[in-house]
Amino acid sequence: MMRCEWVKDHLLDYMDRKIEASEEIVIKEHLNDCDRCSHEYEKILDAWKALDLWEDLIPPARLQKNILGCMRRRREIKWWRMLAPVAAVFLIFIGIALYYRWDVTRNYHELTATNKDTPARLHTDITAENEADIIADLQLLREKEFYDSLDKLEKIDYLPLVEDQQKEDEGEQRSLLELFVA
Amino acid sequence: MKRIIVLILLSVSLYVVPTADAAAEDERIKRNRVLWESMSPEERERIVENYRRLKAQSGERRERIRKNYEYYHGLSVEEKYRLKERYRAYHGLSPLVRDRVNERLSKVDSLPQENQVRIVRKYQRIKLKPVDERMKLMEQSLFWKGLNEQEKEIFKRLMFPE
């Protein structure tokens, strides 16, 4: 029994002549004596013979081309299937955003546009466009003079430092203010 | 799926921020329009005049005024108050005195850019002091000592309007 197991394990090597001569003799003798193993051996031999009868058929060029074409198409479909929802979402968002922006711009023009009958209009030479500019800059225009002089007002603080520095450079005397900031 | 989420987030961030700004601007214009229409004819006349004056100014000056406007609106309440009071004091000066003040202020403009930066930096240190200390420091300056009594009164009002 033990020998049967061993022979079965080495049967393929025996057929391929990949075993040692001594082992080959042992297997050959066992196959002569053991019906089960010799039956197994014959089954394998038959299978090999059947495989040898098979021929490699070359498919017609047209069939080959059709199959490859189908595969390529399938791959392309996969790519588009993946991209389509992404593109759709992107387009929807752009559409919504563009609509919203257009709406805001339209509202802006409506708000700033001047109705000729409005009592707010004083000057005939002030165009609707100018009035829109005035409305847009109303806070600034209300206190234009203040904003116009703001940089000058800030400079008042710098004046003592500037004049002291100049006097010091001219060698008049040392300024205590300069001493402090130095 | 990840790509879709990233795209959604990207689209939202690209469009929500500008549209929110546009909505705020929209609201501001709406308020201005209401304000403009509720103004008295005299007030509107004054604003139209200011608009004409602004338009007549150079592009550089207009830009400067816009920067001043933005600068002012970024200041603290105290700073805003200080500048408003100073403006009142400056505006209250007679044209002759105002011209003399402007003449002195032109010294600041005539300084090279690097010196102006240095002066601003020096002033930042003085600015941190309380008003009474700043006033004492000013009284010790050569600038102050060179002023006559009338000028001292004017500059005191301009520098420490509070």
mmCIF file of N, CA and C in Angstrom, chain B residues 61-111:
data_model
loop_
_atom_site.group_PDB
_atom_site.id
_atom_site.type_symbol
_atom_site.label_atom_id
_atom_site.label_comp_id
_atom_site.label_asym_id
_atom_site.label_seq_id
_atom_site.Cartn_x
_atom_site.Cartn_y
_atom_site.Cartn_z
ATOM 1 N N ARG B 61 -4.903 110.480 -7.053
ATOM 2 C CA ARG B 61 -5.517 111.062 -5.858
ATOM 3 C C ARG B 61 -6.813 110.310 -5.490
ATOM 4 N N ARG B 62 -7.565 109.973 -6.532
ATOM 5 C CA ARG B 62 -8.821 109.226 -6.294
ATOM 6 C C ARG B 62 -8.507 107.891 -5.619
ATOM 7 N N GLU B 63 -7.446 107.279 -6.104
ATOM 8 C CA GLU B 63 -7.020 105.996 -5.533
ATOM 9 C C GLU B 63 -6.626 106.173 -4.075
ATOM 10 N N ARG B 64 -5.919 107.291 -3.793
ATOM 11 C CA ARG B 64 -5.465 107.604 -2.436
ATOM 12 C C ARG B 64 -6.688 107.788 -1.515
ATOM 13 N N ILE B 65 -7.695 108.507 -2.030
ATOM 14 C CA ILE B 65 -8.900 108.755 -1.227
ATOM 15 C C ILE B 65 -9.601 107.427 -0.908
ATOM 16 N N ARG B 66 -9.648 106.558 -1.900
ATOM 17 C CA ARG B 66 -10.272 105.245 -1.678
ATOM 18 C C ARG B 66 -9.500 104.442 -0.644
ATOM 19 N N LYS B 67 -8.167 104.548 -0.706
ATOM 20 C CA LYS B 67 -7.325 103.856 0.281
ATOM 21 C C LYS B 67 -7.567 104.430 1.670
ATOM 22 N N ASN B 68 -7.680 105.758 1.752
ATOM 23 C CA ASN B 68 -7.961 106.413 3.038
ATOM 24 C C ASN B 68 -9.288 105.922 3.609
ATOM 25 N N TYR B 69 -10.256 105.791 2.719
ATOM 26 C CA TYR B 69 -11.586 105.321 3.131
ATOM 27 C C TYR B 69 -11.495 103.908 3.723
ATOM 28 N N GLU B 70 -10.784 103.047 3.016
ATOM 29 C CA GLU B 70 -10.623 101.661 3.499
ATOM 30 C C GLU B 70 -9.823 101.628 4.797
ATOM 31 N N TYR B 71 -8.768 102.473 4.869
ATOM 32 C CA TYR B 71 -7.921 102.534 6.053
ATOM 33 C C TYR B 71 -8.758 102.959 7.264
ATOM 34 N N TYR B 72 -9.552 103.993 7.068
ATOM 35 C CA TYR B 72 -10.371 104.519 8.161
ATOM 36 C C TYR B 72 -11.338 103.452 8.682
ATOM 37 N N HIS B 73 -11.954 102.727 7.772
ATOM 38 C CA HIS B 73 -12.925 101.718 8.187
ATOM 39 C C HIS B 73 -12.278 100.500 8.832
ATOM 40 N N GLY B 74 -10.963 100.404 8.745
ATOM 41 C CA GLY B 74 -10.263 99.297 9.415
ATOM 42 C C GLY B 74 -9.762 99.688 10.799
ATOM 43 N N LEU B 75 -9.960 100.945 11.190
ATOM 44 C CA LEU B 75 -9.444 101.429 12.486
ATOM 45 C C LEU B 75 -10.384 101.086 13.650
ATOM 46 N N SER B 76 -9.815 101.181 14.869
ATOM 47 C CA SER B 76 -10.635 100.948 16.065
ATOM 48 C C SER B 76 -11.532 102.170 16.289
ATOM 49 N N VAL B 77 -12.504 102.012 17.161
ATOM 50 C CA VAL B 77 -13.446 103.109 17.434
ATOM 51 C C VAL B 77 -12.694 104.331 17.971
ATOM 52 N N GLU B 78 -11.721 104.078 18.858
ATOM 53 C CA GLU B 78 -10.959 105.173 19.466
ATOM 54 C C GLU B 78 -10.177 105.948 18.402
ATOM 55 N N GLU B 79 -9.555 105.188 17.518
ATOM 56 C CA GLU B 79 -8.753 105.812 16.459
ATOM 57 C C GLU B 79 -9.646 106.633 15.525
ATOM 58 N N LYS B 80 -10.809 106.069 15.231
ATOM 59 C CA LYS B 80 -11.753 106.782 14.364
ATOM 60 C C LYS B 80 -12.169 108.103 15.018
ATOM 61 N N TYR B 81 -12.457 108.018 16.315
ATOM 62 C CA TYR B 81 -12.883 109.201 17.059
ATOM 63 C C TYR B 81 -11.777 110.259 17.040
ATOM 64 N N ARG B 82 -10.549 109.795 17.297
ATOM 65 C CA ARG B 82 -9.396 110.708 17.337
ATOM 66 C C ARG B 82 -9.254 111.441 15.993
ATOM 67 N N LEU B 83 -9.375 110.694 14.903
ATOM 68 C CA LEU B 83 -9.218 111.306 13.575
ATOM 69 C C LEU B 83 -10.363 112.256 13.232
ATOM 70 N N LYS B 84 -11.562 111.895 13.650
ATOM 71 C CA LYS B 84 -12.718 112.769 13.396
ATOM 72 C C LYS B 84 -12.563 114.096 14.140
ATOM 73 N N GLU B 85 -12.117 113.981 15.392
ATOM 74 C CA GLU B 85 -11.931 115.179 16.205
ATOM 75 C C GLU B 85 -10.824 116.054 15.617
ATOM 76 N N ARG B 86 -9.773 115.397 15.173
ATOM 77 C CA ARG B 86 -8.663 116.136 14.572
ATOM 78 C C ARG B 86 -9.134 116.850 13.304
ATOM 79 N N TYR B 87 -9.978 116.136 12.559
ATOM 80 C CA TYR B 87 -10.495 116.736 11.320
ATOM 81 C C TYR B 87 -11.318 117.983 11.659
ATOM 82 N N ARG B 88 -12.119 117.877 12.709
ATOM 83 C CA ARG B 88 -12.939 119.036 13.111
ATOM 84 C C ARG B 88 -12.038 120.217 13.476
ATOM 85 N N ALA B 89 -10.982 119.892 14.236
ATOM 86 C CA ALA B 89 -10.055 120.954 14.653
ATOM 87 C C ALA B 89 -9.363 121.563 13.434
ATOM 88 N N TYR B 90 -8.960 120.698 12.520
ATOM 89 C CA TYR B 90 -8.261 121.159 11.300
ATOM 90 C C TYR B 90 -9.203 121.996 10.436
ATOM 91 N N HIS B 91 -10.412 121.517 10.314
ATOM 92 C CA HIS B 91 -11.418 122.183 9.496
ATOM 93 C C HIS B 91 -11.824 123.530 10.099
ATOM 94 N N GLY B 92 -11.705 123.611 11.424
ATOM 95 C CA GLY B 92 -12.096 124.838 12.127
ATOM 96 C C GLY B 92 -11.045 125.937 12.019
ATOM 97 N N LEU B 93 -9.880 125.619 11.494
ATOM 98 C CA LEU B 93 -8.817 126.626 11.382
ATOM 99 C C LEU B 93 -9.152 127.618 10.269
ATOM 100 N N SER B 94 -8.652 128.814 10.429
ATOM 101 C CA SER B 94 -8.873 129.799 9.355
ATOM 102 C C SER B 94 -8.040 129.386 8.130
ATOM 103 N N PRO B 95 -8.460 129.751 6.927
ATOM 104 C CA PRO B 95 -7.715 129.318 5.735
ATOM 105 C C PRO B 95 -6.224 129.663 5.786
ATOM 106 N N LEU B 96 -5.924 130.836 6.379
ATOM 107 C CA LEU B 96 -4.529 131.270 6.455
ATOM 108 C C LEU B 96 -3.708 130.324 7.351
ATOM 109 N N VAL B 97 -4.284 130.042 8.512
ATOM 110 C CA VAL B 97 -3.593 129.153 9.469
ATOM 111 C C VAL B 97 -3.481 127.741 8.876
ATOM 112 N N ARG B 98 -4.551 127.323 8.214
ATOM 113 C CA ARG B 98 -4.548 125.980 7.617
ATOM 114 C C ARG B 98 -3.432 125.858 6.554
ATOM 115 N N ASP B 99 -3.270 126.942 5.810
ATOM 116 C CA ASP B 99 -2.200 126.946 4.803
ATOM 117 C C ASP B 99 -0.835 126.809 5.457
ATOM 118 N N ARG B 100 -0.693 127.498 6.597
ATOM 119 C CA ARG B 100 0.608 127.422 7.295
ATOM 120 C C ARG B 100 0.862 126.026 7.849
ATOM 121 N N VAL B 101 -0.205 125.439 8.350
ATOM 122 C CA VAL B 101 -0.080 124.045 8.842
ATOM 123 C C VAL B 101 0.288 123.131 7.668
ATOM 124 N N ASN B 102 -0.405 123.312 6.554
ATOM 125 C CA ASN B 102 -0.130 122.477 5.364
ATOM 126 C C ASN B 102 1.316 122.642 4.889
ATOM 127 N N GLU B 103 1.782 123.879 5.004
ATOM 128 C CA GLU B 103 3.165 124.158 4.593
ATOM 129 C C GLU B 103 4.144 123.344 5.441
ATOM 130 N N ARG B 104 3.857 123.319 6.756
ATOM 131 C CA ARG B 104 4.731 122.548 7.665
ATOM 132 C C ARG B 104 4.617 121.058 7.355
ATOM 133 N N LEU B 105 3.381 120.632 7.047
ATOM 134 C CA LEU B 105 3.171 119.192 6.784
ATOM 135 C C LEU B 105 3.854 118.742 5.495
ATOM 136 N N SER B 106 4.064 119.687 4.596
ATOM 137 C CA SER B 106 4.714 119.311 3.336
ATOM 138 C C SER B 106 6.145 118.831 3.572
ATOM 139 N N LYS B 107 6.712 119.177 4.765
ATOM 140 C CA LYS B 107 8.054 118.689 5.125
ATOM 141 C C LYS B 107 8.067 117.171 5.197
ATOM 142 N N VAL B 108 6.960 116.619 5.683
ATOM 143 C CA VAL B 108 6.870 115.147 5.799
ATOM 144 C C VAL B 108 6.899 114.532 4.399
ATOM 145 N N ASP B 109 6.157 115.148 3.479
ATOM 146 C CA ASP B 109 6.102 114.618 2.101
ATOM 147 C C ASP B 109 7.443 114.728 1.391
ATOM 148 N N SER B 110 8.184 115.797 1.751
ATOM 149 C CA SER B 110 9.452 116.007 1.043
ATOM 150 C C SER B 110 10.548 115.044 1.497
ATOM 151 N N LEU B 111 10.289 114.313 2.587
ATOM 152 C CA LEU B 111 11.294 113.349 3.064
ATOM 153 C C LEU B 111 11.408 112.171 2.097
#
